[in-house]
mmCIF file of C-alpha atoms in Angstrom:
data_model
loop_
_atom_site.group_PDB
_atom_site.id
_atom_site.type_symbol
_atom_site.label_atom_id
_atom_site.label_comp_id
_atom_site.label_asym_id
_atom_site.label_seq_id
_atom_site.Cartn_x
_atom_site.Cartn_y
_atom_site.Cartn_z
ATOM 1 C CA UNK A 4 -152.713 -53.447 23.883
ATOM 2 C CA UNK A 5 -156.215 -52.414 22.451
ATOM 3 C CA UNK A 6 -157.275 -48.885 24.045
ATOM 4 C CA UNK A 7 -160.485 -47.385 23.880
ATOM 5 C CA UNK A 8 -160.137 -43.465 23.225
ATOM 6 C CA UNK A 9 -163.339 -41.367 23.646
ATOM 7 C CA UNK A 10 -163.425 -37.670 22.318
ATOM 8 C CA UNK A 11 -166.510 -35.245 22.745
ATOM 9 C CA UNK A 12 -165.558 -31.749 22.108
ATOM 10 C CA UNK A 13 -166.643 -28.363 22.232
ATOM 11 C CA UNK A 14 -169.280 -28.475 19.417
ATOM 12 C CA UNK A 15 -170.670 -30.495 21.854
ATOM 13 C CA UNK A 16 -172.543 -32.675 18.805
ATOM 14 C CA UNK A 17 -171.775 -36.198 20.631
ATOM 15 C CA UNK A 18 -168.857 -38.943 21.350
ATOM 16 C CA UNK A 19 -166.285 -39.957 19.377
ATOM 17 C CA UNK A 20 -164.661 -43.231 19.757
ATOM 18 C CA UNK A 21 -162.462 -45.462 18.676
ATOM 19 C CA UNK A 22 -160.647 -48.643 19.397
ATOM 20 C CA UNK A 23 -157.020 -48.936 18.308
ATOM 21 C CA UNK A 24 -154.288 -51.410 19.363
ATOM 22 C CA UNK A 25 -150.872 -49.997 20.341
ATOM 23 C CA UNK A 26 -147.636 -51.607 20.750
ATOM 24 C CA UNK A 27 -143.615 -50.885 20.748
ATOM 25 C CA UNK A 28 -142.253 -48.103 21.843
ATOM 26 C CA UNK A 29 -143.793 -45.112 23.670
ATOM 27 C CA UNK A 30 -142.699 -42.390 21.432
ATOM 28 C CA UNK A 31 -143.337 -44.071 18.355
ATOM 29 C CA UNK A 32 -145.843 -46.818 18.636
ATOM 30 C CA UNK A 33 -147.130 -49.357 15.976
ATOM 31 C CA UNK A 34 -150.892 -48.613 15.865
ATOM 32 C CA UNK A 35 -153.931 -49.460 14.104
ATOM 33 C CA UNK A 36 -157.585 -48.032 14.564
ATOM 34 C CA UNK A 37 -159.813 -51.432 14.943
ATOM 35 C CA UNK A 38 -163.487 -49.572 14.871
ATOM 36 C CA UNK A 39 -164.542 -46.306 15.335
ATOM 37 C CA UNK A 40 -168.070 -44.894 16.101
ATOM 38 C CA UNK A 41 -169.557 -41.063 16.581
ATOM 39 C CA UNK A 42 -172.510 -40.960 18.658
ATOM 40 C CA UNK A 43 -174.350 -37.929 18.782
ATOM 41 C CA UNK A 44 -175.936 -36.106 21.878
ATOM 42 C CA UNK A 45 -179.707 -36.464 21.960
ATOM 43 C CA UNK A 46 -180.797 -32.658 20.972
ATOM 44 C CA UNK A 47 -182.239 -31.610 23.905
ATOM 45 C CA UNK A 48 -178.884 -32.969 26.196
ATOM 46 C CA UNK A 49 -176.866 -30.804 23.712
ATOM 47 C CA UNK A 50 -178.851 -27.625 23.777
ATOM 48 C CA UNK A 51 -178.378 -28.449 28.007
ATOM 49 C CA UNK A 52 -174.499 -28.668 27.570
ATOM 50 C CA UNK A 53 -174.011 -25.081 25.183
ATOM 51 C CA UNK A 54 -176.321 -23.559 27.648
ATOM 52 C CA UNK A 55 -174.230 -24.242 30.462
ATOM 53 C CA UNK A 56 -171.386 -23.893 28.491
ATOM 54 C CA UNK A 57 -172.195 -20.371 28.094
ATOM 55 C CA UNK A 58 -173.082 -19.518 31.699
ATOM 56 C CA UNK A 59 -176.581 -20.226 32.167
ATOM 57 C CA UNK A 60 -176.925 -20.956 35.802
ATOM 58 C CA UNK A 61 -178.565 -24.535 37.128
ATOM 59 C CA UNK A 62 -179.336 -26.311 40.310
ATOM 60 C CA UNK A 63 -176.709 -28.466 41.599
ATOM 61 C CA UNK A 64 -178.913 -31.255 41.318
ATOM 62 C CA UNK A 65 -179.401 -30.558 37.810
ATOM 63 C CA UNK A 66 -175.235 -30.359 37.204
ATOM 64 C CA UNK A 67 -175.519 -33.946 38.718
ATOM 65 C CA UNK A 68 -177.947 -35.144 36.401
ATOM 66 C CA UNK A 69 -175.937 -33.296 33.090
ATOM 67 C CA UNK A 70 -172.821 -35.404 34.090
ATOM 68 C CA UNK A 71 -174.520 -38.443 34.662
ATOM 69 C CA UNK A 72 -176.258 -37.997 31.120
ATOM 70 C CA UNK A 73 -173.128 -36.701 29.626
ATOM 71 C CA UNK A 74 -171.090 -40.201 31.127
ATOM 72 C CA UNK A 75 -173.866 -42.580 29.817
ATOM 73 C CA UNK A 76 -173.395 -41.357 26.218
ATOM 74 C CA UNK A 77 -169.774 -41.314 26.199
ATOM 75 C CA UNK A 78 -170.461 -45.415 27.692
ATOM 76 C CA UNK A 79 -172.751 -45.896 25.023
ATOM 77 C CA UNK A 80 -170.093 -44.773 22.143
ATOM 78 C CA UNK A 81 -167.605 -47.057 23.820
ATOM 79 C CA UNK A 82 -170.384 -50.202 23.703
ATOM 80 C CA UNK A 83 -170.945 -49.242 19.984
ATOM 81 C CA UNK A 84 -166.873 -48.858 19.201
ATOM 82 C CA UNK A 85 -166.266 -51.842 21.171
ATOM 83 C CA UNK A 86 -169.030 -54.391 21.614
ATOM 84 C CA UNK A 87 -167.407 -57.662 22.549
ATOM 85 C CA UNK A 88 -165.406 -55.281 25.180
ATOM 86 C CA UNK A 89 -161.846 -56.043 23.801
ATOM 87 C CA UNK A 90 -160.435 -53.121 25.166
ATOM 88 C CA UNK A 91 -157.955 -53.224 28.828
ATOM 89 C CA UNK A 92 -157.548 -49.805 28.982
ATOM 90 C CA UNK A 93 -160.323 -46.486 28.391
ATOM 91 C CA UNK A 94 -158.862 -43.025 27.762
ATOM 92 C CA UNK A 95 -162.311 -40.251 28.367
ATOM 93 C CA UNK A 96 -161.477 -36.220 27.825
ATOM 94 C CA UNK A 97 -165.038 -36.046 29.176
ATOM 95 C CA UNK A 98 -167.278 -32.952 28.355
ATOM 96 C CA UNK A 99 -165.691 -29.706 28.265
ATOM 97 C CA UNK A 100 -168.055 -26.748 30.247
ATOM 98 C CA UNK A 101 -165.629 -24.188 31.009
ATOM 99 C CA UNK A 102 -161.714 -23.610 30.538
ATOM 100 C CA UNK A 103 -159.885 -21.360 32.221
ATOM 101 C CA UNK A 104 -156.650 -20.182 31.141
ATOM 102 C CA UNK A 105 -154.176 -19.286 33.430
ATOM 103 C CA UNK A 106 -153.158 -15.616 34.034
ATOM 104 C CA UNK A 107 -150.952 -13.381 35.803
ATOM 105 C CA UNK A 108 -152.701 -13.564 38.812
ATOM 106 C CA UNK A 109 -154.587 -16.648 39.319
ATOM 107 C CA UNK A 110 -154.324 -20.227 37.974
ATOM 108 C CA UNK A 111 -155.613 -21.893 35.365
ATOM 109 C CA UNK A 112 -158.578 -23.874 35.783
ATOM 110 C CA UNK A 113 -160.949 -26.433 33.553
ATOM 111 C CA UNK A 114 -164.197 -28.391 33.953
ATOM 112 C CA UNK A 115 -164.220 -31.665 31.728
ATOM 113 C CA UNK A 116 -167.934 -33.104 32.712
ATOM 114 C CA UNK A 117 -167.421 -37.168 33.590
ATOM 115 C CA UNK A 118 -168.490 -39.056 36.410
ATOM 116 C CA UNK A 119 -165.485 -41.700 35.902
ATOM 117 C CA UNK A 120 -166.015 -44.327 38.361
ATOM 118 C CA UNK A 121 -169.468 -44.277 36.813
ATOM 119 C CA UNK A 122 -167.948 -45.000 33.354
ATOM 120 C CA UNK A 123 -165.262 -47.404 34.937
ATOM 121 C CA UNK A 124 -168.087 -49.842 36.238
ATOM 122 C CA UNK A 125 -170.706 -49.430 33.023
ATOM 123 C CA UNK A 126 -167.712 -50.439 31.316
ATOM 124 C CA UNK A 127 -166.166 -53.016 33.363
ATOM 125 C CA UNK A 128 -162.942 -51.443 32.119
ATOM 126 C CA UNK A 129 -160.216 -48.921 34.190
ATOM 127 C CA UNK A 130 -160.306 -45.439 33.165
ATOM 128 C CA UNK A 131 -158.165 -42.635 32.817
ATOM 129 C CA UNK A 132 -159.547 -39.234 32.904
ATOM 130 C CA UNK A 133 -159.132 -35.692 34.225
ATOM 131 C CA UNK A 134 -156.007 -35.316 31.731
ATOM 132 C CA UNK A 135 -156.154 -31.598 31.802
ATOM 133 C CA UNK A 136 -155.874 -31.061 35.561
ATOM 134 C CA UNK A 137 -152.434 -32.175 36.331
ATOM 135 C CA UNK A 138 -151.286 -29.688 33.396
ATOM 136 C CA UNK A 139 -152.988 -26.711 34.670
ATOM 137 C CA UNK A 140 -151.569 -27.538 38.646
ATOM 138 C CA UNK A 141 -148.196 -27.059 36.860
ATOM 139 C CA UNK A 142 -148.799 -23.736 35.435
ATOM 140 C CA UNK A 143 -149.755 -25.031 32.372
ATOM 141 C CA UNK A 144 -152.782 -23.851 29.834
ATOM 142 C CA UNK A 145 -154.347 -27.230 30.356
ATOM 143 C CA UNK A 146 -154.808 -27.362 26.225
ATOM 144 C CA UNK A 147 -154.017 -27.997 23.709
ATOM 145 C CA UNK A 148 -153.027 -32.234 24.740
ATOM 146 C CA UNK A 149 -152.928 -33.324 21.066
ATOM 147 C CA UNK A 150 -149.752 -32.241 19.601
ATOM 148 C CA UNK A 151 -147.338 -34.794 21.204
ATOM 149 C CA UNK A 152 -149.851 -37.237 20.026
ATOM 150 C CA UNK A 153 -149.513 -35.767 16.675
ATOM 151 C CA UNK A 154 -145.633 -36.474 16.766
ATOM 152 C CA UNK A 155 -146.316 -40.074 18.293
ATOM 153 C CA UNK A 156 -148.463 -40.972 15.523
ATOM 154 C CA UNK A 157 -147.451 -39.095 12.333
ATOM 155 C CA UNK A 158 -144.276 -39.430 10.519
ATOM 156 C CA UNK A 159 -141.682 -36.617 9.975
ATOM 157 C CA UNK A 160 -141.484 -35.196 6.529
ATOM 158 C CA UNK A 161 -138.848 -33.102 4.608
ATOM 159 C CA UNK A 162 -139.912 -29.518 6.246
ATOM 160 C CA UNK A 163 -142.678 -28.078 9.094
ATOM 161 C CA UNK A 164 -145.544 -30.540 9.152
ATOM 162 C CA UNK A 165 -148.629 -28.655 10.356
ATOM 163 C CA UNK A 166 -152.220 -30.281 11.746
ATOM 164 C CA UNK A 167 -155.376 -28.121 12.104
ATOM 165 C CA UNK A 168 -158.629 -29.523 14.358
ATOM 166 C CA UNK A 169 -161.420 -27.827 13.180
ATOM 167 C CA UNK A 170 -163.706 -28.592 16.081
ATOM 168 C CA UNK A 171 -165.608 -25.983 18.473
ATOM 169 C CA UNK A 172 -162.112 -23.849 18.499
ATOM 170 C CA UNK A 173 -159.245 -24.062 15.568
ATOM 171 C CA UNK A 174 -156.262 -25.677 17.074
ATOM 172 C CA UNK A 175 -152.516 -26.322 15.368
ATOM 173 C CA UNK A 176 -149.925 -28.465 15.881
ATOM 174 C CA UNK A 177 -146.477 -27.767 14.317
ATOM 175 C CA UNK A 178 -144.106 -30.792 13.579
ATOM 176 C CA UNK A 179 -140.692 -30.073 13.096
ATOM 177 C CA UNK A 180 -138.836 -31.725 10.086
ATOM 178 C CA UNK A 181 -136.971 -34.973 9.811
ATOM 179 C CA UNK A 182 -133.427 -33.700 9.098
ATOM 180 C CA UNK A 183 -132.027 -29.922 8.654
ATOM 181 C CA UNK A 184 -131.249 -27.662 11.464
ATOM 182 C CA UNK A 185 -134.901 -27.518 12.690
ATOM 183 C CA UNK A 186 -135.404 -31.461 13.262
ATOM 184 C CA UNK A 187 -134.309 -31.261 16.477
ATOM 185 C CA UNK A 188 -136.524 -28.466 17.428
ATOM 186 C CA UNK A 189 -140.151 -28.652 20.030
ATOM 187 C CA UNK A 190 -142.716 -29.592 18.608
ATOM 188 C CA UNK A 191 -145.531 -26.719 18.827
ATOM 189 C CA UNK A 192 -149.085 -26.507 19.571
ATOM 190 C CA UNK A 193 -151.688 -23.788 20.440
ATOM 191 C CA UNK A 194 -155.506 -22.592 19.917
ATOM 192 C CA UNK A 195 -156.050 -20.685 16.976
ATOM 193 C CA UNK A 196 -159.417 -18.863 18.134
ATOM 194 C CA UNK A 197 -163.329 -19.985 16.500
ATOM 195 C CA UNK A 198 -163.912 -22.585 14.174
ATOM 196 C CA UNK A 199 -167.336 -24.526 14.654
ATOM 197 C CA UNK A 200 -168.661 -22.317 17.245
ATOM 198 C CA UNK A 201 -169.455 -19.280 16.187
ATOM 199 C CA UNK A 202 -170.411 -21.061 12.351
ATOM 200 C CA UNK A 203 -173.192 -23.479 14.653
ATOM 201 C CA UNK A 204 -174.270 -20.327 16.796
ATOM 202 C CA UNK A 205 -174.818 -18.206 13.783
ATOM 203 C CA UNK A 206 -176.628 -21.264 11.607
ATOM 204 C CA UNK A 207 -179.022 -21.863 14.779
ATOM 205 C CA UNK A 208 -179.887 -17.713 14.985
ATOM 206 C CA UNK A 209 -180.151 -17.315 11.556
ATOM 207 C CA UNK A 210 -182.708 -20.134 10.582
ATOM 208 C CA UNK A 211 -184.637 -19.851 13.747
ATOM 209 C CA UNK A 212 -183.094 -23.041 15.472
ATOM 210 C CA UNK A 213 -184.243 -25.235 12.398
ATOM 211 C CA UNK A 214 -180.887 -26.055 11.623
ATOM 212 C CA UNK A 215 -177.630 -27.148 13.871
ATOM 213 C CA UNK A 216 -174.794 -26.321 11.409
ATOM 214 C CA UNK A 217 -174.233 -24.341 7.866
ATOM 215 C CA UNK A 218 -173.706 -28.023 6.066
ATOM 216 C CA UNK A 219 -170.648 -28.139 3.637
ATOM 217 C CA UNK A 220 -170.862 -24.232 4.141
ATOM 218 C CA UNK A 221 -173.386 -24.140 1.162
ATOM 219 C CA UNK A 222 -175.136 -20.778 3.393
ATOM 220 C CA UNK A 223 -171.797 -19.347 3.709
ATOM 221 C CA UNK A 224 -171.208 -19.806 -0.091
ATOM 222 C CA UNK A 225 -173.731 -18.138 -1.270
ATOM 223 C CA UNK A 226 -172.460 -14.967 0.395
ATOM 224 C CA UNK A 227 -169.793 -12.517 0.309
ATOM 225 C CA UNK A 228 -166.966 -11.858 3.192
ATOM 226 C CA UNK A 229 -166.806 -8.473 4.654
ATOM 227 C CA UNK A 230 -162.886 -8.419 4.351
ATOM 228 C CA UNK A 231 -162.704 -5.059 6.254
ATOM 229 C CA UNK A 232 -164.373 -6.840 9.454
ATOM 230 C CA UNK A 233 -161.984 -10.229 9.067
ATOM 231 C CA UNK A 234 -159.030 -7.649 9.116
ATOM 232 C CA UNK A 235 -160.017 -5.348 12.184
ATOM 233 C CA UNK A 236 -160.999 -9.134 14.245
ATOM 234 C CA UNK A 237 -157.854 -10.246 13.834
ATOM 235 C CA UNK A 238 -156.630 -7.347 15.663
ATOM 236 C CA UNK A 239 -158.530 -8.483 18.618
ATOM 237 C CA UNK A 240 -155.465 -9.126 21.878
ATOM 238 C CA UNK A 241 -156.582 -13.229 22.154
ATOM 239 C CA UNK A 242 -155.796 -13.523 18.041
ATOM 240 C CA UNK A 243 -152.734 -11.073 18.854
ATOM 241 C CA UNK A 244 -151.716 -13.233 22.133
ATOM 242 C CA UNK A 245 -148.571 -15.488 21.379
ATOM 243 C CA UNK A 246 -148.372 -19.275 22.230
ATOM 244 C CA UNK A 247 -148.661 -20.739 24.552
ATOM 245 C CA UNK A 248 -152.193 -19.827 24.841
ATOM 246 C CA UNK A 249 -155.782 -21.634 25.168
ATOM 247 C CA UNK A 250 -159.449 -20.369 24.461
ATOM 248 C CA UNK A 251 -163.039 -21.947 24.409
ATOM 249 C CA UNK A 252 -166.634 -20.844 24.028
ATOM 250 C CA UNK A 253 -166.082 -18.685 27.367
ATOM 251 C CA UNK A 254 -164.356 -16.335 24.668
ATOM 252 C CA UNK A 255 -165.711 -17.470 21.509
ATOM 253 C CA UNK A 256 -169.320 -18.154 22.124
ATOM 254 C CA UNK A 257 -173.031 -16.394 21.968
ATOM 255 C CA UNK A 258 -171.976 -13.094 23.395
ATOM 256 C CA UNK A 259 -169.381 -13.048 20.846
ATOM 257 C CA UNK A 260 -171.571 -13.686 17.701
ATOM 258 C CA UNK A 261 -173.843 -10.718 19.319
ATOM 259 C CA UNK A 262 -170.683 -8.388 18.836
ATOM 260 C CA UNK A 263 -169.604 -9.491 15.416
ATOM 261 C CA UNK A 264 -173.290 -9.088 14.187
ATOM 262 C CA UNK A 265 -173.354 -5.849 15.348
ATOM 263 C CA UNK A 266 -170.274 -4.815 14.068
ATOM 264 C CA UNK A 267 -171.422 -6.175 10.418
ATOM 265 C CA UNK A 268 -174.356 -3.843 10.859
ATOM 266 C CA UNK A 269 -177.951 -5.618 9.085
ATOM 267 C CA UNK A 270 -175.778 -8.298 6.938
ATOM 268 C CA UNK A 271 -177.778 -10.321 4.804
ATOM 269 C CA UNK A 272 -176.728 -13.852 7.021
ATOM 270 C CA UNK A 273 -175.127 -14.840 3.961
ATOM 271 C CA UNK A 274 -172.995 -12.558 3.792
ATOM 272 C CA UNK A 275 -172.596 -12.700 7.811
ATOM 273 C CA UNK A 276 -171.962 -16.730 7.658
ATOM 274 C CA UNK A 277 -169.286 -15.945 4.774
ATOM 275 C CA UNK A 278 -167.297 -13.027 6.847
ATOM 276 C CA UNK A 279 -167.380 -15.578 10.158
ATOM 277 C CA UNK A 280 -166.424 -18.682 7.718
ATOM 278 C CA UNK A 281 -163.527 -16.642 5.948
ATOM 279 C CA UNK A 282 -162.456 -15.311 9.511
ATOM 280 C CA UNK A 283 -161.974 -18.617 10.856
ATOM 281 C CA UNK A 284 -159.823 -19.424 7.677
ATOM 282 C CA UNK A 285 -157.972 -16.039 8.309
ATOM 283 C CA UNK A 286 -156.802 -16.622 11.834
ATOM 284 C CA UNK A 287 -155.802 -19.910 10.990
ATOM 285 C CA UNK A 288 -153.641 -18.536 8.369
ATOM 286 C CA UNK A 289 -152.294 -15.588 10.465
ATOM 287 C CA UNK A 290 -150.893 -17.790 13.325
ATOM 288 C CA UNK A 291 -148.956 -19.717 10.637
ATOM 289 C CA UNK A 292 -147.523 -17.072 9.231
ATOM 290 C CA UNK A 293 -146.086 -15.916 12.456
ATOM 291 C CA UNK A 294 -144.038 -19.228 13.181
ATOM 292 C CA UNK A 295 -141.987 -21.421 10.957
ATOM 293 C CA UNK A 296 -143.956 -21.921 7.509
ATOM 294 C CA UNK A 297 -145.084 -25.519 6.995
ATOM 295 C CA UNK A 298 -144.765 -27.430 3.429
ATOM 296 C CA UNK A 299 -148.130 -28.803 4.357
ATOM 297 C CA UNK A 300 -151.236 -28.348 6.506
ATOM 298 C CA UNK A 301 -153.738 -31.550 7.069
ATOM 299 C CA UNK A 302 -157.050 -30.722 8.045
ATOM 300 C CA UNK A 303 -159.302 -32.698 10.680
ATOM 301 C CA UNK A 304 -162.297 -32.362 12.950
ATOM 302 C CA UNK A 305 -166.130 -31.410 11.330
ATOM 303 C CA UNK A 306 -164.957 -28.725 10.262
ATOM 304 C CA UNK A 307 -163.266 -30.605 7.528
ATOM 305 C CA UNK A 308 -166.364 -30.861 5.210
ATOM 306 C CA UNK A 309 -167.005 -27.411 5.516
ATOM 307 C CA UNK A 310 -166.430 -27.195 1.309
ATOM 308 C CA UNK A 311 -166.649 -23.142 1.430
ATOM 309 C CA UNK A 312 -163.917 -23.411 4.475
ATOM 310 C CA UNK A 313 -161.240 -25.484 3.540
ATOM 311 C CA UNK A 314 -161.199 -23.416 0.468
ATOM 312 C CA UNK A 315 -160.941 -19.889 2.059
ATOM 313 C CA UNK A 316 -158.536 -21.830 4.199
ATOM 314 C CA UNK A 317 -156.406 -22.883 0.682
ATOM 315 C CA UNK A 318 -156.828 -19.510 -0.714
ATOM 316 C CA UNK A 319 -155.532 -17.629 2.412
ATOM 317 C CA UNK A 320 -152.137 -20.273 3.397
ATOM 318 C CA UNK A 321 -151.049 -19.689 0.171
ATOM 319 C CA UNK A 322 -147.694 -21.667 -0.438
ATOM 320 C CA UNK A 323 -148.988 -24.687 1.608
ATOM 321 C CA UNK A 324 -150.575 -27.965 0.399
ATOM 322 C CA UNK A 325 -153.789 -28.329 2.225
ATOM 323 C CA UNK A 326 -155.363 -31.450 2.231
ATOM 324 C CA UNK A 327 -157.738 -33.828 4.946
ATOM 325 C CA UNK A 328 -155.778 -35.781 7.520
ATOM 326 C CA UNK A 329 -157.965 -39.084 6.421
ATOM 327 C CA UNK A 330 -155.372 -39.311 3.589
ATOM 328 C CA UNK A 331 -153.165 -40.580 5.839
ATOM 329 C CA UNK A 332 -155.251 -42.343 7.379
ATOM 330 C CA UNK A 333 -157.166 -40.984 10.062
ATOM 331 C CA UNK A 334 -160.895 -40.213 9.438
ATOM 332 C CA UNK A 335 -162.082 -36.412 10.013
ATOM 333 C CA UNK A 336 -163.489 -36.911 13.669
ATOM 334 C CA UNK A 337 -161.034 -40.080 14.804
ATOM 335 C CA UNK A 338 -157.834 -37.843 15.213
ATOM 336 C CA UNK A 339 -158.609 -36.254 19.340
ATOM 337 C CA UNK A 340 -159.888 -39.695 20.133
ATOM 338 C CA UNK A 341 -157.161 -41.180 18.850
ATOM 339 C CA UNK A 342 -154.936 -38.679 20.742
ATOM 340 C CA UNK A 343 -156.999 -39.563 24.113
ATOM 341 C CA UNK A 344 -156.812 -43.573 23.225
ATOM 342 C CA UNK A 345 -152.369 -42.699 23.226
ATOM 343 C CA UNK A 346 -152.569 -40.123 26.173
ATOM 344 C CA UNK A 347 -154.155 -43.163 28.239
ATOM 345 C CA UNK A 348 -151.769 -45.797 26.880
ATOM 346 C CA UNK A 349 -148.784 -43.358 28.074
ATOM 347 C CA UNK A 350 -150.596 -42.945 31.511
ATOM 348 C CA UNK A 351 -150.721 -46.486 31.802
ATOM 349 C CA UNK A 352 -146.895 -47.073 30.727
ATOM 350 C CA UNK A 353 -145.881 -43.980 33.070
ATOM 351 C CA UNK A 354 -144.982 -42.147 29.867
ATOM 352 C CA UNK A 355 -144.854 -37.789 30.466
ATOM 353 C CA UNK A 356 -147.813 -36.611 28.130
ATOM 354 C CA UNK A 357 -147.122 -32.406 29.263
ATOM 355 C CA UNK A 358 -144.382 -30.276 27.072
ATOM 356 C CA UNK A 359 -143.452 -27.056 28.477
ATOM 357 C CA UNK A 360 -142.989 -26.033 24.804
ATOM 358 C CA UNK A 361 -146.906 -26.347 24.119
ATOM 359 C CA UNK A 362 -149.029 -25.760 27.450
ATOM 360 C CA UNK A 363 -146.480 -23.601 29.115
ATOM 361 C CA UNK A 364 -146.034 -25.582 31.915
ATOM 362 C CA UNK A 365 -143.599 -25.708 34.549
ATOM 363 C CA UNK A 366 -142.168 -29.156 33.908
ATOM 364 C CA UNK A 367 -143.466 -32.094 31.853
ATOM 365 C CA UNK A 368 -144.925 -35.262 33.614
ATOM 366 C CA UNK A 369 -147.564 -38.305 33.692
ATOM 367 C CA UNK A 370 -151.743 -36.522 32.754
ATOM 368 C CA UNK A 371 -154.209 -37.543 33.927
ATOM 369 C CA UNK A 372 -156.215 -39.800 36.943
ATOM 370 C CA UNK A 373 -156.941 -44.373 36.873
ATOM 371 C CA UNK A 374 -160.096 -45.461 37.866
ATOM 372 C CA UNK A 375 -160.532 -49.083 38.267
ATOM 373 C CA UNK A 376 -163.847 -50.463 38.076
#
């Protein structure tokens, strides 16, 4: 069956999407990525997006227009991905503006921006969507929905197999081995805390909006990390907070790049890009530390040709081979659209896509909601 998975994250820098035909079994399909496309938001949609994202209040009737702009790119992507319309089936995460983890006293709660009948009839094509919500009604963190994908798609090797998105947020996935006591074990998944987000935020300050992102981290390189800082932020109780757990630019976003810059006094931004660069690297390596150590970490999302990144990230998980998730064949930004192409497939097939052991919820089950055109 060819699938259409669409992916826009919290970056918020456009649409993934790719086509990819899946067949055999549920749990471990044959699969192939046909075409893949990343479409970016036009600049002034994006700024729209981040600016919601981060509280700024609107008119309803402007919320309305933002989804129906945010659903036409996200159809465009799939036109571009897909042209002669090949695909029976369209898996959409939509547009993330606020996440909610749950807490002691009150549920958890998440806003993925899509107008899905909309997309259904631009694209001719039924829909799934909303995958988040069921998860979250079950007591679940709602996120993260990739790492039974992960174990789908990937192969078991001889010890821990870990995956790292580098998107908006740092996310893991830990895949337990093919044989030895641990290969029956759950496989594991959880936000890590800032990647992209607070990197983009700080670029955008520091250069007076003239640029979007700190490319291949040459900025960052040029400075030097406040190692004092990285070690008193990963005190902080979210970094502290054992799995399962969930995060977004609620808790990572422009009031928390205001408090880091204050607590590195007048850095040269530099040296501020290098300490929030190296901190990203230093959570990620924390977290692992904490569980069972992987032989190997594969990196994906944009964060992924971030040069000065991926080699605080080597320096810091000492022990581990780091390398890009393309080498195995799945490009830098293909991997959560991928994931959402599967998660659809396994709607479709009436396949459980929640795991207690990831999302904390209360029982496992079918995600997200078919729309027929």
């Amino acid at each position: 069956m060819r699938v259409l998975g669409l992916m826009s994250g919290t970056s918020a820098d456009g649409v993934d999407g790719v086509l990819v035909r899946l067949r055999g079994s549920a749990r471990r399909p044959r699969w192939r990525i046909l075409a893949s496309a990343h479409v970016p938001y036009p600049e002034a949609l994006r700024a729209e997006i981040i600016a919601v994202g981060q509280g700024s209040p609107r008119s309803t009737a402007a919320l309305l227009g933002l989804a129906e702009a945010i659903t036409e790119v996200q159809a465009a992507c799939a036109r571009q991905v897909d042209p002669a319309r090949t695909a029976r089936l369209v898996g959409c995460h939509g547009q993330t503006l606020w996440h909610r983890p749950p807490e002691a006293t009150r549920r958890g709660a998440s806003w993925q921006v899509l107008q899905g009948p909309l997309l259904a009839e631009l694209l001719t094509t039924p829909v799934v969507c909303d995958f988040r919500g069921a998860d979250l009604a079950r007591g679940g963190q709602g996120a993260p929905l990739v790492p039974l994908c992960d174990g789908a798609l990937l192969p078991a090797i001889d010890g821990w197999r870990a995956l790292l998105n580098l998107g908006g947020i740092a996310n893991l996935t830990l895949l337990p081995p093919r044989q030895g006591p641990d290969r029956r074990a759950a496989i594991r998944g959880w936000d890590c805390g800032p990647a992209n987000t607070l990197l983009d935020l700080a670029v955008q300050r520091f250069s007076d909006g003239r640029l979007g992102f700190d490319a291949d981290g040459a900025w960052a390189a040029r400075g030097r990390v406040d190692e004092a800082a990285v070690a008193r932020w990963l005190q902080e109780p979210y970094l502290q907070q054992r799995p399962p757990k969930s995060t977004g630019r609620e808790l990572f976003g422009a009031a928390d790049l205001e408090r880091r810059l204050h607590d590195l006094g007048a850095a040269d931004p530099a040296d501020a890009l290098a300490t929030l660069t190296a901190f990203t690297a230093a959570v990620v390596a924390a977290d692992l530390e904490r569980g069972p150590r992987p032989l190997e970490l594969l990196v994906a999302g944009g964060g992924c040709r971030n040069a000065t990144l991926m080699g605080d990230l080597r320096r810091r998980c000492r022990g581990m081979r780091v390398r890009p998730l393309a080498e195995l064949g799945i490009a830098d930004l293909d991997r959560e659209a991928l994931a959402f192409a599967l998660l659809a497939w396994w709607h479709w097939r009436g396949v459980a896509a929640a795991d207690p052991a990831v999302t904390g919820c209360r029982r496992g089950g079918r995600l997200g909601v078919l729309i027929r055109p």
